[in-house]
Amino acid sequence: MTGSGKRVLACLVVMAIMWILAAQARAQDEAASHLLRYRDREASTGYYEEYEVMPRHLRAFIEPRPGPADVVGYSPNAPTIRDRTRLADSHYGIRFYDRRRCETCHPEEARNLHTTRANLTCRQCHGGEPIPGSRYYYAPMNPIRRHAYICAKCHQGANASFATYRVHEPNPALLSTQATFPVLFWVFWIMIVIAAGTFLLFLPHTALWGIRELLAGKKGTHREREDQ
Amino acid sequence: MSSWQERKAPTVNAKTNDEATRVRRFTPLQRFFHGGLLAAFIVQGATGLGRMSVETGWGKGLCRLFGGYESALVLHKIVGILMIAGFLIHMVYLLVVIDWRRFPRMLLGPDSLVPSPRDARQFFEHLGWFFGVRPHPEFDRWGYWEKFDYWAVFWGMVILGISGLLLAFPVASSRMVPGWGLNVALWVHRIEALLAMAHVFIIHFFVAHVRRHSFPMDRAMFEGTVDLESTRREKPAWLARLKEAGRFEERLATEAPPFVRAASYLFGFVAMAAGIALLVGAVINLPRITW
């Protein structure tokens, strides 16, 4: 064999060894699955496989609902807009919008911990005019980018899962919550039943106990037995 | 009547506290853990209620005690993590004190805190005694209410610890549970905490301080000993068992020195005052906050 022939052979052997030994890195894998591989990337971008939707386990509520009936009063064309969550300006066509406070029209939404406790203004999350509906494709509030554009402004490292936290939490006691956030509804009521059960049992029990010991006196507590 | 009841405790001189009028009930380690739990419980209650009701003046004042709304949370998290550590140490303690030779059987025995059918029976017998239709049940070492208290704290620690850890590190925990789990965790944490506080500040305090048996304070958890006379009436089965096993004498103790007694009264009453202040403040202010 010639010298160059040997060299070619050696190269082939080395290449074969490299081909066999080199473990396939995760990154070389084209497949993406939210269970295994790009999970972190998916969680932080909100893009799941090839779909622009949230994976099922992140979905706790049934959405979106049509606007409240009183929208009718605000504008002539409001009734034709059944669902404002996809509008670029969610207040489009609504009269008397200027110079009002958000709370006057959205009192329920003002009852949230970020507003009442952390003193955030609505616009720190919802942004300047126009305020887009939360499902408008380019809205910062759109769930595919909400975590990055809204929550991460204050919560460093927020991912899409974090952004499914319900800022405007429905009242867990209400029956309507059973339809919109069933987990919260059921957990709330189970906890309430446990608490109420404990007190229904032990408050009367303890009161009777106290009265009985008071009547029996400190010494004679167990008179019956001592008499035997 | 068993013989131990006739037996006179070694009388020396009632005035000098040398009489063996008390029975040892809790070890120093158990009392240390009870004291730590008590202190942590009050701090968690005060910081938690303060933050919860910060919209009211009372809540603001409570937070100010701990340096404000933010630092109250820092303290709440630190004490919470200490409590979880205490709980884990308690698990190790359980593994050590369990009598492994008689392992599964002793769980239903009288020295165990595991509820047994006898507890259900004694509960109803006790109820009967409340109404004067039955003699007083002869409780053993642990009454059913004491077992209930233990397990209420046990599961309360698990529930509050897990939901608290989720809430303490919301961004990190949203990698393990979906973000809306934090809404759920907050409600679980709140309701369980309010339940625990109401139970301790009403029922536990009543049982250990107010009822005639223990009035003005049951010093068992602070001094480690209980009054022989009233234990003879409430837990005769325990004393009989000690007597039978020949362990009664070694458990007899004299009254603690006055300064120990004074210290335990002070500790107990300060804790009770704090708890009742929290309870009253919460009842007044919680209806006025945004939940």
Short mmCIF file of C-alpha atoms in Angstrom, two decimals, chain B:
data_model
loop_
_atom_site.label_atom_id
_atom_site.label_comp_id
_atom_site.label_asym_id
_atom_site.label_seq_id
_atom_site.Cartn_x
_atom_site.Cartn_y
_atom_site.Cartn_z
CA MET B 1 -59.72 1.23 92.49
CA SER B 2 -56.17 0.58 91.60
CA SER B 3 -53.58 0.81 94.31
CA TRP B 4 -51.81 3.88 92.96
CA GLN B 5 -54.76 5.98 93.88
CA GLU B 6 -54.52 5.09 97.54
CA ARG B 7 -50.84 5.62 97.60
CA LYS B 8 -49.89 8.94 99.13
CA ALA B 9 -47.39 11.02 97.25
CA PRO B 10 -44.25 11.47 99.37
CA THR B 11 -45.22 14.48 101.42
CA VAL B 12 -42.49 16.65 102.77
CA ASN B 13 -43.72 20.16 103.17
CA ALA B 14 -46.39 21.73 101.07
CA LYS B 15 -45.02 25.21 101.71
CA THR B 16 -41.55 24.55 100.28
CA ASN B 17 -42.78 23.01 97.05
CA ASP B 18 -40.97 19.79 97.80
CA GLU B 19 -44.04 17.64 97.46
CA ALA B 20 -44.14 15.35 94.45
CA THR B 21 -47.43 16.75 93.21
CA ARG B 22 -46.68 16.62 89.51
CA VAL B 23 -46.10 14.04 86.78
CA ARG B 24 -43.65 14.48 83.95
CA ARG B 25 -45.47 14.50 80.63
CA PHE B 26 -43.27 16.17 77.98
CA THR B 27 -39.54 15.88 77.41
CA PRO B 28 -37.40 19.02 77.08
CA LEU B 29 -37.06 18.34 73.33
CA GLN B 30 -40.82 18.14 72.87
CA ARG B 31 -41.27 21.38 74.79
CA PHE B 32 -38.57 23.05 72.74
CA PHE B 33 -40.38 22.09 69.54
CA HIS B 34 -43.72 23.23 70.92
CA GLY B 35 -42.18 26.55 71.90
CA GLY B 36 -40.57 27.01 68.51
CA LEU B 37 -43.79 26.13 66.73
CA LEU B 38 -45.71 28.53 68.96
CA ALA B 39 -43.37 31.43 68.25
CA ALA B 40 -43.27 30.71 64.52
CA PHE B 41 -47.04 30.35 64.40
CA ILE B 42 -47.59 33.77 65.97
CA VAL B 43 -45.05 35.43 63.66
CA GLN B 44 -46.57 33.80 60.57
CA GLY B 45 -50.03 34.75 61.72
CA ALA B 46 -49.08 38.36 62.35
CA THR B 47 -47.10 38.86 59.13
CA GLY B 48 -49.63 36.96 57.05
CA LEU B 49 -52.67 38.76 58.44
CA GLY B 50 -50.84 42.07 58.23
CA ARG B 51 -50.12 41.61 54.54
CA MET B 52 -53.54 40.23 53.82
CA SER B 53 -55.30 43.21 55.37
CA VAL B 54 -52.81 45.90 54.40
CA GLU B 55 -55.68 47.90 52.92
CA THR B 56 -56.85 48.58 56.48
CA GLY B 57 -55.15 50.64 59.17
CA TRP B 58 -54.84 47.58 61.39
CA GLY B 59 -53.03 45.65 58.65
CA LYS B 60 -50.72 48.58 57.98
CA GLY B 61 -49.90 48.76 61.67
CA LEU B 62 -49.17 45.04 61.84
CA CYS B 63 -46.89 45.28 58.81
CA ARG B 64 -45.12 48.24 60.38
CA LEU B 65 -44.26 46.05 63.36
CA PHE B 66 -42.17 43.97 60.98
CA GLY B 67 -40.72 46.85 59.02
CA GLY B 68 -43.41 47.28 56.40
CA TYR B 69 -45.33 45.39 53.74
CA GLU B 70 -42.26 44.09 51.93
CA SER B 71 -40.11 43.11 54.88
CA ALA B 72 -43.09 41.38 56.49
CA LEU B 73 -43.06 39.08 53.47
CA VAL B 74 -39.32 38.49 53.79
CA LEU B 75 -39.79 37.50 57.42
CA HIS B 76 -42.82 35.37 56.52
CA LYS B 77 -40.76 33.44 53.99
CA ILE B 78 -37.78 32.94 56.31
CA VAL B 79 -39.91 31.77 59.22
CA GLY B 80 -41.90 29.58 56.84
CA ILE B 81 -38.75 27.86 55.64
CA LEU B 82 -37.63 27.40 59.26
CA MET B 83 -40.98 25.79 60.01
CA ILE B 84 -40.57 23.40 57.09
CA ALA B 85 -37.12 22.55 58.41
CA GLY B 86 -38.64 21.96 61.85
CA PHE B 87 -41.24 19.70 60.28
CA LEU B 88 -38.55 17.64 58.54
CA ILE B 89 -36.60 17.36 61.79
CA HIS B 90 -39.80 16.20 63.44
CA MET B 91 -40.02 13.44 60.81
CA VAL B 92 -36.53 12.30 61.75
CA TYR B 93 -37.50 12.50 65.42
CA LEU B 94 -40.50 10.25 64.74
CA LEU B 95 -38.26 7.68 63.06
CA VAL B 96 -36.06 7.70 66.14
CA VAL B 97 -38.75 7.45 68.82
CA ILE B 98 -40.84 4.81 67.05
CA ASP B 99 -40.48 1.49 68.84
CA TRP B 100 -39.52 -0.50 65.75
CA ARG B 101 -39.56 -3.87 67.52
CA ARG B 102 -43.29 -3.60 68.07
CA PHE B 103 -43.69 -1.54 64.97
CA PRO B 104 -47.04 -1.91 63.31
CA ARG B 105 -48.87 -2.93 66.48
CA MET B 106 -47.72 -0.06 68.65
CA LEU B 107 -49.26 2.42 66.22
CA LEU B 108 -52.67 1.62 67.68
CA GLY B 109 -51.36 1.35 71.23
CA PRO B 110 -52.06 3.89 73.99
CA ASP B 111 -48.71 5.67 73.65
CA SER B 112 -49.27 6.38 69.97
CA LEU B 113 -50.93 9.48 68.55
CA VAL B 114 -52.54 7.50 65.74
CA PRO B 115 -56.33 7.68 66.11
CA SER B 116 -57.88 4.38 67.09
CA PRO B 117 -61.48 3.16 67.46
CA ARG B 118 -61.14 3.81 71.18
CA ASP B 119 -60.86 7.54 70.46
CA ALA B 120 -64.17 7.56 68.62
CA ARG B 121 -65.76 5.69 71.52
CA GLN B 122 -64.30 8.04 74.11
CA PHE B 123 -65.45 11.03 72.09
CA PHE B 124 -69.04 9.89 72.44
CA GLU B 125 -68.56 8.91 76.08
CA HIS B 126 -67.18 12.37 76.75
CA LEU B 127 -70.20 13.89 75.01
CA GLY B 128 -72.39 11.76 77.24
CA TRP B 129 -70.57 13.11 80.26
CA PHE B 130 -71.19 16.69 79.04
CA PHE B 131 -74.89 15.97 79.32
CA GLY B 132 -74.53 14.11 82.58
CA VAL B 133 -75.74 10.77 81.25
CA ARG B 134 -72.45 8.89 81.48
CA PRO B 135 -69.47 8.67 83.82
CA HIS B 136 -66.34 10.46 82.70
CA PRO B 137 -64.28 8.33 80.28
CA GLU B 138 -60.90 7.23 81.61
CA PHE B 139 -58.53 8.78 79.12
CA ASP B 140 -55.13 7.31 78.53
CA ARG B 141 -51.99 9.28 77.66
CA TRP B 142 -53.54 11.14 74.73
CA GLY B 143 -57.14 12.29 74.66
CA TYR B 144 -58.90 12.31 71.29
CA TRP B 145 -58.78 16.13 71.22
CA GLU B 146 -55.02 16.03 71.71
CA LYS B 147 -54.64 13.58 68.84
CA PHE B 148 -56.83 15.82 66.69
CA ASP B 149 -54.64 18.81 67.54
CA TYR B 150 -51.50 16.92 66.58
CA TRP B 151 -52.82 15.77 63.21
CA ALA B 152 -54.40 19.14 62.47
CA VAL B 153 -50.98 20.75 62.87
CA PHE B 154 -49.33 17.91 60.95
CA TRP B 155 -51.51 18.24 57.84
CA GLY B 156 -51.68 21.98 58.25
CA MET B 157 -47.90 22.11 58.01
CA VAL B 158 -47.96 19.98 54.87
CA ILE B 159 -50.66 22.05 53.18
CA LEU B 160 -49.31 25.44 54.23
CA GLY B 161 -45.73 24.38 53.54
CA ILE B 162 -46.39 23.25 49.99
CA SER B 163 -48.69 26.11 49.01
CA GLY B 164 -46.36 28.54 50.76
CA LEU B 165 -43.30 27.29 48.89
CA LEU B 166 -45.18 27.66 45.60
CA LEU B 167 -46.14 31.24 46.45
CA ALA B 168 -42.74 32.18 47.84
CA PHE B 169 -41.01 31.53 44.52
CA PRO B 170 -43.79 32.13 42.00
CA VAL B 171 -41.67 32.26 38.86
CA ALA B 172 -39.73 29.12 39.74
CA SER B 173 -42.82 27.22 40.81
CA SER B 174 -44.61 28.09 37.58
CA ARG B 175 -42.14 25.74 35.90
CA MET B 176 -43.53 22.87 37.94
CA VAL B 177 -47.19 23.82 38.09
CA PRO B 178 -49.12 25.97 35.60
CA GLY B 179 -49.22 29.64 36.60
CA TRP B 180 -52.92 29.51 37.45
CA GLY B 181 -51.93 27.02 40.15
CA LEU B 182 -50.75 30.10 42.08
CA ASN B 183 -54.31 31.41 42.20
CA VAL B 184 -55.33 28.09 43.70
CA ALA B 185 -52.33 27.93 46.04
CA LEU B 186 -53.08 31.38 47.44
CA TRP B 187 -56.66 30.43 48.31
CA VAL B 188 -55.56 27.15 49.85
CA HIS B 189 -52.90 28.98 51.87
CA ARG B 190 -55.37 31.58 53.08
CA ILE B 191 -58.19 29.28 54.09
CA GLU B 192 -55.88 26.78 55.78
CA ALA B 193 -54.09 29.55 57.66
CA LEU B 194 -57.34 31.12 58.84
CA LEU B 195 -58.62 27.71 59.88
CA ALA B 196 -55.43 26.98 61.79
CA MET B 197 -55.42 30.34 63.55
CA ALA B 198 -59.07 30.18 64.48
CA HIS B 199 -58.62 26.66 65.79
CA VAL B 200 -55.57 27.51 67.86
CA PHE B 201 -56.75 30.90 69.11
CA ILE B 202 -60.23 29.67 70.04
CA ILE B 203 -60.32 25.95 70.67
CA HIS B 204 -56.75 25.13 71.64
CA PHE B 205 -56.51 28.16 73.93
CA PHE B 206 -59.82 27.28 75.52
CA VAL B 207 -58.78 23.71 76.20
CA ALA B 208 -55.35 24.64 77.54
CA HIS B 209 -56.19 27.82 79.44
CA VAL B 210 -59.82 28.54 80.04
CA ARG B 211 -61.61 25.33 80.97
CA ARG B 212 -61.65 24.65 84.65
CA HIS B 213 -59.28 21.70 84.47
CA SER B 214 -56.44 23.87 83.17
CA PHE B 215 -57.42 27.36 84.31
CA PRO B 216 -55.56 29.72 84.17
CA MET B 217 -52.99 27.82 82.18
CA ASP B 218 -51.97 24.23 81.58
CA ARG B 219 -48.22 24.42 82.16
CA ALA B 220 -47.54 20.95 80.75
CA MET B 221 -45.86 22.22 77.60
CA PHE B 222 -43.81 24.87 79.36
CA GLU B 223 -42.68 23.08 82.53
CA GLY B 224 -43.07 19.56 81.21
CA THR B 225 -45.12 18.37 84.15
CA VAL B 226 -48.82 18.18 84.89
CA ASP B 227 -50.68 18.32 88.16
CA LEU B 228 -51.01 14.81 89.60
CA GLU B 229 -54.39 15.48 91.16
CA SER B 230 -56.17 16.65 88.03
CA THR B 231 -54.42 14.12 85.82
CA ARG B 232 -55.65 11.41 88.14
CA ARG B 233 -59.14 12.61 87.35
CA GLU B 234 -58.75 13.14 83.61
CA LYS B 235 -56.24 10.50 82.52
CA PRO B 236 -56.44 7.70 85.11
CA ALA B 237 -55.76 5.01 82.49
CA TRP B 238 -52.37 6.56 81.72
CA LEU B 239 -51.32 6.69 85.36
CA ALA B 240 -52.55 3.14 85.90
CA ARG B 241 -50.48 1.96 82.99
CA LEU B 242 -47.39 3.77 84.27
CA LYS B 243 -47.95 2.23 87.66
CA GLU B 244 -48.29 -1.25 86.19
CA ALA B 245 -45.06 -0.89 84.22
CA GLY B 246 -43.31 0.35 87.36
CA ARG B 247 -42.60 3.70 85.74
CA PHE B 248 -44.81 5.83 87.90
CA GLU B 249 -42.28 6.76 90.59
CA GLU B 250 -39.65 7.86 88.12
CA ARG B 251 -42.16 10.20 86.50
CA LEU B 252 -43.13 11.95 89.73
CA ALA B 253 -41.82 15.47 89.97
CA THR B 254 -42.02 18.34 92.35
CA GLU B 255 -43.42 21.76 91.61
CA ALA B 256 -41.06 23.81 89.45
CA PRO B 257 -39.19 26.66 91.17
CA PRO B 258 -41.16 29.92 91.27
CA PHE B 259 -39.16 31.71 88.59
CA VAL B 260 -39.67 28.84 86.14
CA ARG B 261 -43.36 28.94 86.89
CA ALA B 262 -43.44 32.70 86.47
CA ALA B 263 -41.56 32.45 83.18
CA SER B 264 -43.93 29.84 81.82
CA TYR B 265 -46.95 31.89 82.82
CA LEU B 266 -45.41 34.91 81.15
CA PHE B 267 -44.61 33.02 77.96
CA GLY B 268 -48.04 31.44 77.87
CA PHE B 269 -49.97 34.62 78.53
CA VAL B 270 -47.98 36.71 76.06
CA ALA B 271 -48.64 34.11 73.37
CA MET B 272 -52.30 34.00 74.30
CA ALA B 273 -52.64 37.77 74.27
CA ALA B 274 -50.96 37.94 70.86
CA GLY B 275 -53.22 35.24 69.48
CA ILE B 276 -56.38 36.83 70.78
CA ALA B 277 -55.32 40.25 69.52
CA LEU B 278 -54.80 38.73 66.06
CA LEU B 279 -58.13 36.94 66.25
CA VAL B 280 -60.09 40.04 67.23
CA GLY B 281 -58.27 42.21 64.69
CA ALA B 282 -58.90 39.68 61.95
CA VAL B 283 -62.59 39.37 62.76
CA ILE B 284 -62.96 43.15 62.59
CA ASN B 285 -60.78 43.82 59.57
CA LEU B 286 -61.02 40.83 57.23
CA PRO B 287 -64.56 41.68 56.09
CA ARG B 288 -63.22 45.02 54.91
CA ILE B 289 -60.48 43.86 52.55
CA THR B 290 -60.39 42.89 48.89
CA TRP B 291 -59.98 39.13 48.94
#
